[in-house]
CSV table of C-alpha atoms and ligand atoms in Angstrom, one decimal:
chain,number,residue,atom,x,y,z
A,51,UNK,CA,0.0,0.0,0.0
A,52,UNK,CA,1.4,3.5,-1.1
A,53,UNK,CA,1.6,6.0,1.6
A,54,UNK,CA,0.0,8.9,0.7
A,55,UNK,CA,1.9,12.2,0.7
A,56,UNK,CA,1.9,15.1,3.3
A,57,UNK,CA,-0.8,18.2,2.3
A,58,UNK,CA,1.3,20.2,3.3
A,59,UNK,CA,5.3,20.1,4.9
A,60,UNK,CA,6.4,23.0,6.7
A,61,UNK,CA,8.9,23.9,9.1
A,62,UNK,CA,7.9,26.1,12.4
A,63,UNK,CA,10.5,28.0,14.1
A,64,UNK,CA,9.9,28.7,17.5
A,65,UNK,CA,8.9,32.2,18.8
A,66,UNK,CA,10.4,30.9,22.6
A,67,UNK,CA,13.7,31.6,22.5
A,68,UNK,CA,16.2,30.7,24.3
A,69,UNK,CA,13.8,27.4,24.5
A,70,UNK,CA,14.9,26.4,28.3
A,71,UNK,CA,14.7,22.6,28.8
A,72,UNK,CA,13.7,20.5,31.7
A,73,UNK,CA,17.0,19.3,32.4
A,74,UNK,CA,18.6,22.6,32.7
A,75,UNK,CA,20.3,23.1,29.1
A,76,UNK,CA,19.0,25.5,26.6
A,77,UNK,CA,18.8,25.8,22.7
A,78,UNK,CA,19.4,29.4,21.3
A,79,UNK,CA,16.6,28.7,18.4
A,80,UNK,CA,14.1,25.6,17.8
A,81,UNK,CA,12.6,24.6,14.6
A,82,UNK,CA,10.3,21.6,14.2
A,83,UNK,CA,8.8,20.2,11.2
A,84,UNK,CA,5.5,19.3,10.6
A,85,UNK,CA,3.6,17.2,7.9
A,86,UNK,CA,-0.3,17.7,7.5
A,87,UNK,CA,-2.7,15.8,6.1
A,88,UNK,CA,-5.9,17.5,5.5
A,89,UNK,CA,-6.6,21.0,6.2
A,90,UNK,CA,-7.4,22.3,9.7
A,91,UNK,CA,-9.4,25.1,8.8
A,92,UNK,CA,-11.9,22.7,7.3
A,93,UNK,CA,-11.8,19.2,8.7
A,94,UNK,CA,-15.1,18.6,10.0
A,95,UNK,CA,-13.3,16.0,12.3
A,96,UNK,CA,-10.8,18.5,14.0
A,97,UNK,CA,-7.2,18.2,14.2
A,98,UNK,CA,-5.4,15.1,15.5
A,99,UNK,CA,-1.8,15.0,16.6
A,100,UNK,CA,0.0,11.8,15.5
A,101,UNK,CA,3.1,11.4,17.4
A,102,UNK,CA,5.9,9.3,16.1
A,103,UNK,CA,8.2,6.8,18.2
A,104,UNK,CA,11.6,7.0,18.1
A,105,UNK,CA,13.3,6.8,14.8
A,106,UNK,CA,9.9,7.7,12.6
A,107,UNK,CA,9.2,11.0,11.3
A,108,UNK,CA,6.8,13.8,10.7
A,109,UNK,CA,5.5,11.7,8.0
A,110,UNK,CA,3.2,10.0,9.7
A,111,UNK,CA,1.8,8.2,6.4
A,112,UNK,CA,5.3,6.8,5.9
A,113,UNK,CA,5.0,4.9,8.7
A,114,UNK,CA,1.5,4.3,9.7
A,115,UNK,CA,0.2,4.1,6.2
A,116,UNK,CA,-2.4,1.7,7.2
A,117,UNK,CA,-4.4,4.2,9.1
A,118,UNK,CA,-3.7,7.3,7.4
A,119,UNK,CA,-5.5,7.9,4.0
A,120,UNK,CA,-8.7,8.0,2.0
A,121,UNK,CA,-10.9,5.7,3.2
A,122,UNK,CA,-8.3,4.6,6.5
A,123,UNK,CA,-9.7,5.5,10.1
A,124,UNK,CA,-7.8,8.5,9.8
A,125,UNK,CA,-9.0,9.8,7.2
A,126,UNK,CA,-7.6,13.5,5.5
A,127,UNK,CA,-11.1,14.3,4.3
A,128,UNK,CA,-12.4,13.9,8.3
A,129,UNK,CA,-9.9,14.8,10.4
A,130,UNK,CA,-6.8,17.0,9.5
A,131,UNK,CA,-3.8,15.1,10.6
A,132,UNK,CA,-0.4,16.6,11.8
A,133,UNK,CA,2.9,15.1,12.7
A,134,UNK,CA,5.6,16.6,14.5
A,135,UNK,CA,9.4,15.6,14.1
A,136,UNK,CA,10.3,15.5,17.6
A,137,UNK,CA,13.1,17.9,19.0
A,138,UNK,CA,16.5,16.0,18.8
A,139,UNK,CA,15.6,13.7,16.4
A,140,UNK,CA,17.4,14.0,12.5
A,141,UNK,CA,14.1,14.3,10.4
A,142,UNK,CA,13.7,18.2,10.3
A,143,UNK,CA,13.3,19.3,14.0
A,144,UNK,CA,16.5,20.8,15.4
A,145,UNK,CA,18.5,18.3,16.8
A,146,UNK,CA,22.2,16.8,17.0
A,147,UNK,CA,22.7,17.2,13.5
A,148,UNK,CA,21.5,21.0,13.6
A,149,UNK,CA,24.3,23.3,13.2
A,150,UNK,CA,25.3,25.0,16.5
A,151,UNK,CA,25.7,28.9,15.5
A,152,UNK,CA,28.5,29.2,18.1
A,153,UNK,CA,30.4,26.7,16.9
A,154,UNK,CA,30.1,26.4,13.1
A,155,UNK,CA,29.4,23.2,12.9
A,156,UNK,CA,26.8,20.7,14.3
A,157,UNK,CA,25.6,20.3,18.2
A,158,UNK,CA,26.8,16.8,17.9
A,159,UNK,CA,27.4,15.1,21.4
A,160,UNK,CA,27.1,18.8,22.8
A,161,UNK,CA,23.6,18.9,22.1
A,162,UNK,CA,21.5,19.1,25.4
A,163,UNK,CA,19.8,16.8,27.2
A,164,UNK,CA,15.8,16.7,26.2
A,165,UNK,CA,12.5,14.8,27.7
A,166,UNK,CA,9.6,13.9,26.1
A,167,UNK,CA,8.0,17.1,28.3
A,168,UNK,CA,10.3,19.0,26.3
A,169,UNK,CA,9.3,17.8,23.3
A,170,UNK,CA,5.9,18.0,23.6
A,171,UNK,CA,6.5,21.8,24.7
A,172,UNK,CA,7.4,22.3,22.1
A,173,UNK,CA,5.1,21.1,19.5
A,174,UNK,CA,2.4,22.8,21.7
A,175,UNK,CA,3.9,26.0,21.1
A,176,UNK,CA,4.3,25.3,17.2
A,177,UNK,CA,0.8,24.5,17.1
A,178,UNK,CA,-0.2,28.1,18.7
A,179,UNK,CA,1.9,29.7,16.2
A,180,UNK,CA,0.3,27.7,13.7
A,181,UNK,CA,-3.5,29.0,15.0
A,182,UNK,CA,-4.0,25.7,16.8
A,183,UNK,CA,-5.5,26.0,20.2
A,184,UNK,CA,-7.3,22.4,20.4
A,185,UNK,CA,-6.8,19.0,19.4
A,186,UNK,CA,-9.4,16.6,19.0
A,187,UNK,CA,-7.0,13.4,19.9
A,188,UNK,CA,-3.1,12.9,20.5
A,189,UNK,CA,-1.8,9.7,19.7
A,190,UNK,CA,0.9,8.0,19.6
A,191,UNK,CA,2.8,4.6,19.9
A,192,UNK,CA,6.1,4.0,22.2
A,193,UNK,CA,7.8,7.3,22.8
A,194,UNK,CA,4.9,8.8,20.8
A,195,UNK,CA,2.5,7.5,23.6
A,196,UNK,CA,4.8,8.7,25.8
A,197,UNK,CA,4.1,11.9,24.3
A,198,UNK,CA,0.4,11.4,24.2
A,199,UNK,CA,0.2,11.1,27.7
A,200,UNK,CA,2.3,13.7,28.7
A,201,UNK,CA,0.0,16.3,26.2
A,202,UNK,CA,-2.4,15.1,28.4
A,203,UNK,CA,-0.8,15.7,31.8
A,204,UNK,CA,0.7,18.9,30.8
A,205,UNK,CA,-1.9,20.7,28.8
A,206,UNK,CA,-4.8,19.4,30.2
A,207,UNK,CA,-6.9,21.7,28.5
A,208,UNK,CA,-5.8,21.4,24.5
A,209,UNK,CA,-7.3,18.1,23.9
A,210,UNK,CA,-10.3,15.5,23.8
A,211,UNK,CA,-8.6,11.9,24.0
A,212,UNK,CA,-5.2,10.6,24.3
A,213,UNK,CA,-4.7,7.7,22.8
A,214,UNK,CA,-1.1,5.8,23.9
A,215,UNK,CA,-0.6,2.5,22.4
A,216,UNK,CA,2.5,0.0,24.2
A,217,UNK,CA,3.7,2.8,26.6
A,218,UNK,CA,4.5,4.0,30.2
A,219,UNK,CA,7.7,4.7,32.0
A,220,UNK,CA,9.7,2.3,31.0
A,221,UNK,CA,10.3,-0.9,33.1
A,222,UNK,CA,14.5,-1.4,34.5
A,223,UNK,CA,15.1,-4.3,31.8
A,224,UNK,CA,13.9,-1.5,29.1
A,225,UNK,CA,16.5,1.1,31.2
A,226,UNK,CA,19.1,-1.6,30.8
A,227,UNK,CA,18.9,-2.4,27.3
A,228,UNK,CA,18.9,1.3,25.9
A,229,UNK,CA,21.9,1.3,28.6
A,230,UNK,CA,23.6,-1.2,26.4
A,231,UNK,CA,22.7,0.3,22.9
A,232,UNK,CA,24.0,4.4,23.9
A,233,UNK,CA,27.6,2.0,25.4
A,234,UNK,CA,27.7,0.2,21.7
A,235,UNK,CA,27.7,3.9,19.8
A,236,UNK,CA,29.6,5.4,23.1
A,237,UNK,CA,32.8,2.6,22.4
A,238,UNK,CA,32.8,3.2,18.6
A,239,UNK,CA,36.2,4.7,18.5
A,240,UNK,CA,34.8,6.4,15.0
A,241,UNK,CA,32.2,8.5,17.7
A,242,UNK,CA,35.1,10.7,18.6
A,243,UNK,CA,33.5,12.1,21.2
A,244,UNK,CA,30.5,12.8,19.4
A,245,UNK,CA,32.4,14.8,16.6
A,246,UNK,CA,32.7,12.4,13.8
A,247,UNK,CA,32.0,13.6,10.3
A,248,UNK,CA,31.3,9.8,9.6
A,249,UNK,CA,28.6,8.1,11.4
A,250,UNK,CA,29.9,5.2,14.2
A,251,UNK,CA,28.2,2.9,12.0
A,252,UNK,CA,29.7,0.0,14.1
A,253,UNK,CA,28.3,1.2,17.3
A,254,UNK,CA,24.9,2.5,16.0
A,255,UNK,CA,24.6,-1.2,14.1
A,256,UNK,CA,24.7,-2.9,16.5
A,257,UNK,CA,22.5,-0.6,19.1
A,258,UNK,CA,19.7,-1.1,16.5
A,259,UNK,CA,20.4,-5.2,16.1
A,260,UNK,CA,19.7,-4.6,20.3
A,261,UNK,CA,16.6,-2.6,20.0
A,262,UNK,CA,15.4,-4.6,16.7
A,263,UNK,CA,15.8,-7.5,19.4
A,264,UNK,CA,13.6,-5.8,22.6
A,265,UNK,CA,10.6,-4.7,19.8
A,266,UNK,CA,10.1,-8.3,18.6
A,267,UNK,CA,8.5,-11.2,20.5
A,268,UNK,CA,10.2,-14.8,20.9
A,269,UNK,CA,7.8,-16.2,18.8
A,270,UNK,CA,7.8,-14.3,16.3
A,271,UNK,CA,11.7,-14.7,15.9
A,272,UNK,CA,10.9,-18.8,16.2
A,273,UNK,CA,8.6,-18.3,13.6
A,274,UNK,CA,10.3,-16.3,10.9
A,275,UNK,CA,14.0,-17.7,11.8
A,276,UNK,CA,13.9,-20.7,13.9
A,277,UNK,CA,17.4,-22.3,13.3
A,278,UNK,CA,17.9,-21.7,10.0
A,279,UNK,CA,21.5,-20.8,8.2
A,280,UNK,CA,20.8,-17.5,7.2
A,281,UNK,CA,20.4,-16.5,3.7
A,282,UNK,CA,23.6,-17.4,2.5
A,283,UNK,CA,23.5,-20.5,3.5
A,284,UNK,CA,27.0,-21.2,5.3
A,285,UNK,CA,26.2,-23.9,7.9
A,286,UNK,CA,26.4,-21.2,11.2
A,287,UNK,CA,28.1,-24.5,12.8
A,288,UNK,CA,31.6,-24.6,11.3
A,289,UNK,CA,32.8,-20.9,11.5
A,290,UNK,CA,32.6,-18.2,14.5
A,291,UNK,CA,31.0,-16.2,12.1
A,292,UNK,CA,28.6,-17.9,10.3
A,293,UNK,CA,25.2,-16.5,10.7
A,294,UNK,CA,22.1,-18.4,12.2
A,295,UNK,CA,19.2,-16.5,10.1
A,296,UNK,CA,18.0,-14.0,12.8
A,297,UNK,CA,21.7,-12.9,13.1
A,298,UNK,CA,21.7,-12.3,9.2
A,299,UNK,CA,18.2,-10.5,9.6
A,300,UNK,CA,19.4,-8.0,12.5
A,301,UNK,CA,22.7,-7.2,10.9
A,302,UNK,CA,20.8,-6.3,7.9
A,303,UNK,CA,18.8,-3.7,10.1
A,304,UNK,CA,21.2,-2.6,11.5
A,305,UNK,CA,22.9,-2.0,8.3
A,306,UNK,CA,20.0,-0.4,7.2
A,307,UNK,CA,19.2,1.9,10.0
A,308,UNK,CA,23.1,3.6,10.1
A,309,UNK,CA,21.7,5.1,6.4
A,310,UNK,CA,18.9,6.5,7.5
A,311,UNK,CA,19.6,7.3,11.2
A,312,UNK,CA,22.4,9.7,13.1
A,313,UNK,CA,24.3,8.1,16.2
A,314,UNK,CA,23.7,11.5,18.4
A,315,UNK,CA,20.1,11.7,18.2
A,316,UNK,CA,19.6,7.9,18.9
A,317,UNK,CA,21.5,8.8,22.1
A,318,UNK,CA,19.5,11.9,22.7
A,319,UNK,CA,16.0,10.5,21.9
A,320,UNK,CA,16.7,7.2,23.9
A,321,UNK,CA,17.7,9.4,26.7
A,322,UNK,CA,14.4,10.9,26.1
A,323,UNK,CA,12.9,7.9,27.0
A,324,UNK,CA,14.5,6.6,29.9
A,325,UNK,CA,13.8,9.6,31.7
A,326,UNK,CA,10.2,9.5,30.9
A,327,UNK,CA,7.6,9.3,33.9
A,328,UNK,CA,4.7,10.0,35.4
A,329,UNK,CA,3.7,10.8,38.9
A,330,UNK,CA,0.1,10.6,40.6
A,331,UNK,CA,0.0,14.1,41.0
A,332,UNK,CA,0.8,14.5,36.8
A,333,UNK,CA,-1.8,12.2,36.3
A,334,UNK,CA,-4.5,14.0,38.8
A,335,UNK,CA,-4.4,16.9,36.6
A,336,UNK,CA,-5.5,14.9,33.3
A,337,UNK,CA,-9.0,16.2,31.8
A,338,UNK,CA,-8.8,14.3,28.5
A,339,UNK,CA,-10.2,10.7,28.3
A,340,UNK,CA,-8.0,8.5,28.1
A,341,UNK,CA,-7.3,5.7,26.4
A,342,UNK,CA,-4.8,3.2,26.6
A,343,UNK,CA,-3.1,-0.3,24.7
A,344,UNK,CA,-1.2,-3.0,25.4
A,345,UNK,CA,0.5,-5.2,23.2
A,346,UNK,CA,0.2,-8.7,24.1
A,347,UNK,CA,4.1,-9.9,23.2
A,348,UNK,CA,5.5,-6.9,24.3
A,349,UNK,CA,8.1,-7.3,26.7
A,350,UNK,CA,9.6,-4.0,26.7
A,351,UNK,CA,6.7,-2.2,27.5
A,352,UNK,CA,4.8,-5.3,29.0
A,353,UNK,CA,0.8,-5.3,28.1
A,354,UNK,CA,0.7,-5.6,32.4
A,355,UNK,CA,2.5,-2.4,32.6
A,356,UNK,CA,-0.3,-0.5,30.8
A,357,UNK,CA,-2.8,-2.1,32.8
A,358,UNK,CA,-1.2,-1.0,36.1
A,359,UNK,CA,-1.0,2.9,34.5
A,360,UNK,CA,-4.9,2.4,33.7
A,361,UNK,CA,-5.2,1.3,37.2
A,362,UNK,CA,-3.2,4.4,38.6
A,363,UNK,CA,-5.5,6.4,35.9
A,364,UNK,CA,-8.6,5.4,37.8
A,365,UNK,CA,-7.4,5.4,41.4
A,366,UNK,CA,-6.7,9.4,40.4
A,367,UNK,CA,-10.5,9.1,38.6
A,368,UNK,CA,-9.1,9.9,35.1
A,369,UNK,CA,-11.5,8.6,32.5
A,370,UNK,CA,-9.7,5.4,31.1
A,371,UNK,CA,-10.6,2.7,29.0
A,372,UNK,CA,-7.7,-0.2,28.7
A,373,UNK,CA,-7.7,-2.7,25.1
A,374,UNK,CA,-4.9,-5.7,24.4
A,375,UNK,CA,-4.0,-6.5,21.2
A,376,UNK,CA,-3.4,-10.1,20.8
A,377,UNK,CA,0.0,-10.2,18.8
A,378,UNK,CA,3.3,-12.0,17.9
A,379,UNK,CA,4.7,-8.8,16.7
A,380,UNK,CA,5.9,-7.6,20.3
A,381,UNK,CA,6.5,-4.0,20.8
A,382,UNK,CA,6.3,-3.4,17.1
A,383,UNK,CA,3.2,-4.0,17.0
A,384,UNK,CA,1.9,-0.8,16.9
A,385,UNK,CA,3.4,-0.5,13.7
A,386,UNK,CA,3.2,-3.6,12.2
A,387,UNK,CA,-0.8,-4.6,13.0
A,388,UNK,CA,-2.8,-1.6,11.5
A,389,UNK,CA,-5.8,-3.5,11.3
A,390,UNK,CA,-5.9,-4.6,15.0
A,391,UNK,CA,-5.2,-1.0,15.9
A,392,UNK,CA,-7.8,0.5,14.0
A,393,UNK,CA,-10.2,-0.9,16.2
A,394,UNK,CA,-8.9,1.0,19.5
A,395,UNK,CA,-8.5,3.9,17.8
A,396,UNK,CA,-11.7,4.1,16.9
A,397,UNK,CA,-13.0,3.6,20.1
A,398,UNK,CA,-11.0,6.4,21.4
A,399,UNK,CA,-11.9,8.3,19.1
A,400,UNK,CA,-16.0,7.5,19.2
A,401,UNK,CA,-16.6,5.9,22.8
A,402,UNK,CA,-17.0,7.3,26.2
A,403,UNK,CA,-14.9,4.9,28.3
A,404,UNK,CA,-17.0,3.1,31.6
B,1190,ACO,C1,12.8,7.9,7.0
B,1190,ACO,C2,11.6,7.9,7.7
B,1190,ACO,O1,10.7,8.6,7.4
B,1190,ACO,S1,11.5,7.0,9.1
B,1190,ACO,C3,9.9,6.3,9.1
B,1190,ACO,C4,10.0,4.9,8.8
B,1190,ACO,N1,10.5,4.1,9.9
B,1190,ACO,C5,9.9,4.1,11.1
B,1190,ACO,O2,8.9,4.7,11.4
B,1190,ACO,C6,10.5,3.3,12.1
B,1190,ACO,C7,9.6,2.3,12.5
B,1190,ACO,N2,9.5,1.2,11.6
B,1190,ACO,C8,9.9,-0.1,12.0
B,1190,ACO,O3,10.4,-0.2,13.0
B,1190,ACO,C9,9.7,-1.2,11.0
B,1190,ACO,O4,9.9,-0.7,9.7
B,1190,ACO,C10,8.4,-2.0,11.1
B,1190,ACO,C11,8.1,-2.3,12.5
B,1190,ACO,C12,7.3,-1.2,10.5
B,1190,ACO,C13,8.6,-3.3,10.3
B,1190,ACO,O5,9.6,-3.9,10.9
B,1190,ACO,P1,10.5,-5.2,10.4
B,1190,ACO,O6,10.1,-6.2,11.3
B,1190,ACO,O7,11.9,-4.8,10.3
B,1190,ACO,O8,10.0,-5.5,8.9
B,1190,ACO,P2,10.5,-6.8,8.3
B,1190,ACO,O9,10.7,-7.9,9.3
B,1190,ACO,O10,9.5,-7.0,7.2
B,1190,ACO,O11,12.0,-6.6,7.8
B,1190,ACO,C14,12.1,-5.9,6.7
B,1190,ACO,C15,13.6,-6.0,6.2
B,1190,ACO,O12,14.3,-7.1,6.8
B,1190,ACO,C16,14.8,-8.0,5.8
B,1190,ACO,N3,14.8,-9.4,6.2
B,1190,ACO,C17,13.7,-10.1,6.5
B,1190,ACO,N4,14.1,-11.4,6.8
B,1190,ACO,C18,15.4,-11.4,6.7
B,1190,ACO,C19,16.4,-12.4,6.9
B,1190,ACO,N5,16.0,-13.7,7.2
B,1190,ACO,N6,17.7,-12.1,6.7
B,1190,ACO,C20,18.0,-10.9,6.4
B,1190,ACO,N7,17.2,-9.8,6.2
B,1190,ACO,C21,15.9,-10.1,6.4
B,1190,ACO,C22,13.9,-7.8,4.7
B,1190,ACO,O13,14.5,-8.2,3.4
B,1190,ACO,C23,13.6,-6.3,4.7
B,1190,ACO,O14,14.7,-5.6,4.2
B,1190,ACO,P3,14.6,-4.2,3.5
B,1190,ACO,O15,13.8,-3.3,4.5
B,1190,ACO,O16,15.9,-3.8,3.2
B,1190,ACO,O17,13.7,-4.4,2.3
B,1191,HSE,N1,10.4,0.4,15.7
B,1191,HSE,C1,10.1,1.6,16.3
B,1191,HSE,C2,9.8,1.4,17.7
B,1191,HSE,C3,10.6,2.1,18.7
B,1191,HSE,O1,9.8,2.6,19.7
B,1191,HSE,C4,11.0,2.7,15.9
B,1191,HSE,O2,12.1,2.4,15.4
B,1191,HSE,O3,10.7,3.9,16.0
């Protein structure tokens, strides 16, 4: 299925500035881009926020073109559809790769330290620039649930529903692999202290072949891979470095994602989400209803952990409705099953939860 392309594509630069972050740094100027699909003068619908995880884009289409489009739950003709690039990533919105006026060159590894509250800060001042003082929904999957909820904690008053799909604070063993994937890009001696003109690709490689690892489910990897050689078929059995076939398939992502991905935003953004969390008293001040997904296989976010946030939800008397999806694609779900999201989305978007 072809995604469909962006309305409109524009870049906002922030009227804020210095734009002061949470953990103490600053950024002289931020610009974020944005990708819109429909018109939000118009859209009988309103306007929905889409918010992408942590390597997607602005282009929400690209990524969730099962739900975006003519005829797809979110549908350009209804609703008018934005996605933000978040701050720090490398799709648009200033981030390590932004050049640092000071300096003459890019921020790099001297880039500041940003949360998801930053973030979203920031998108809900390029929305008011834009002439956009309420949202119908934000949603998001991951770090763009994340960002979902924290819209919802923080500007209590801008939006309808929040709709966060395989996210909350993220559990120790989530802490402890990101741990492990900044350390592979950190001990790339091509980092250079965050200074390269060539990406670590080494480092960066292999932090994806981690994360590709903690967003699939076990079955799923029996299923596709089980013991097989991998596609060149060298018996994995008689050399250290023959490949058994899921080995193959995560160094081709990883190979993949060093093209399309740079090494210090991957560290900034999974910063980002580490330091993600939520207290009672954030979540008292919630008006929008809420409503929130787990994913069945998902063992970096575990489908439990969602329930417990709907629980904490309630306890505060937050308006909450809680779904599973029932899937062997693990955290990646949320990308990978459109047609079982649909449904939940839906229901946010339509149902007053009990
Ligand atoms: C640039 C931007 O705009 S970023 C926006 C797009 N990206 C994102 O949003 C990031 C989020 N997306 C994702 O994480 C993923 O793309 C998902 C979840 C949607 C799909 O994930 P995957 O599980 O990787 O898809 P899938 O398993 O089909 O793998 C596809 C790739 O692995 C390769 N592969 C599959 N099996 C094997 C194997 N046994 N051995 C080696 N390679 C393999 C495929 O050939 C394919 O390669 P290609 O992408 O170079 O064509
Ligand atoms: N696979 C997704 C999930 C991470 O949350 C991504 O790369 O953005």
């Amino acid at each position: 299925m072809d995604a469909i392309e962006p309305t409109v594509e524009c870049d906002v630069t922030l009227d804020e500035h210095p734009f002061r972050l949470e953990a103490g740094g600053e950024l002289p100027e931020v610009t974020l881009r944005c990708a819109w699909y429909g018109q939000p003068e118009t859209a009988p619908g309103g306007v929905i926020l889409v918010c992408h995880a942590l390597t997607g884009s602005a282009r929400v289409a690209d990524w969730w073109g099962g739900l975006v489009g003519p005829g797809r739950l979110l549908d350009p003709a209804h609703y008018a559809i934005v996605g933000i690039n978040v701050l720090g990533s490398c799709y648009g919105s200033t981030g390590p790769t932004t050049p640092d006026r000071q300096r003459g060159r890019p921020y790099g590894a001297r880039f500041p330290l940003v949360t998801i509250g930053d973030m979203v800060r920031a998108q809900y001042l390029a929305l008011r620039q834009l002439g956009i003082l309420r949202l119908t929904a934000v949603i998001g999957g991951s770090i763009g649930g994340m960002q979902a909820l924290r819209w919802a904690t923080d500007f209590p008053a801008v939006l309808d529903v929040c709709c966060a799909i395989g996210a909350t604070p993220l559990p120790a063993m989530g802490l402890a692999l990101n741990h492990l994937q900044r350390q592979a890009i950190l001990s790339d001696p091509a980092w250079q202290d965050g200074d390269y003109t060539t990406q670590p690709v080494a480092g960066l490689a292999l932090a994806r072949a981690i994360a590709m690892c903690s967003y699939k489910s076990a079955a799923l990897f029996d299923a596709r891979f089980g013991r097989r050689p991998d596609r060149s078929g060298e018996d994995p059995r008689k050399t250290l470095t023959g490949r058994y076939d899921v080995a193959g398939y995560l160094d081709h992502q990883g190979e993949k994602f060093v093209r399309r991905f740079d090494a210090n935003s991957y560290l900034v953004l999974s910063k980002a989400m580490d330091t993600f969390d939520l207290t009672d008293a954030d979540l008292a001040r919630i008006r929008a209803r809420i409503h929130l997904v787990g994913l069945s296989s998902d063992w970096l976010f575990p489908a439990a952990g969602v329930r417990a946030l709907a629980h904490r939800l309630r306890a505060v008397k937050v308006a909450v409705q809680y779904d599973e999806i029932t899937t062997d694609h693990g955290h990646d779900g949320f990308l990978a099953e459109p047609d079982a999201v649909a449904p939940c989305l839906r229901a946010a978007l339509t149902t007053q939860p009990t």
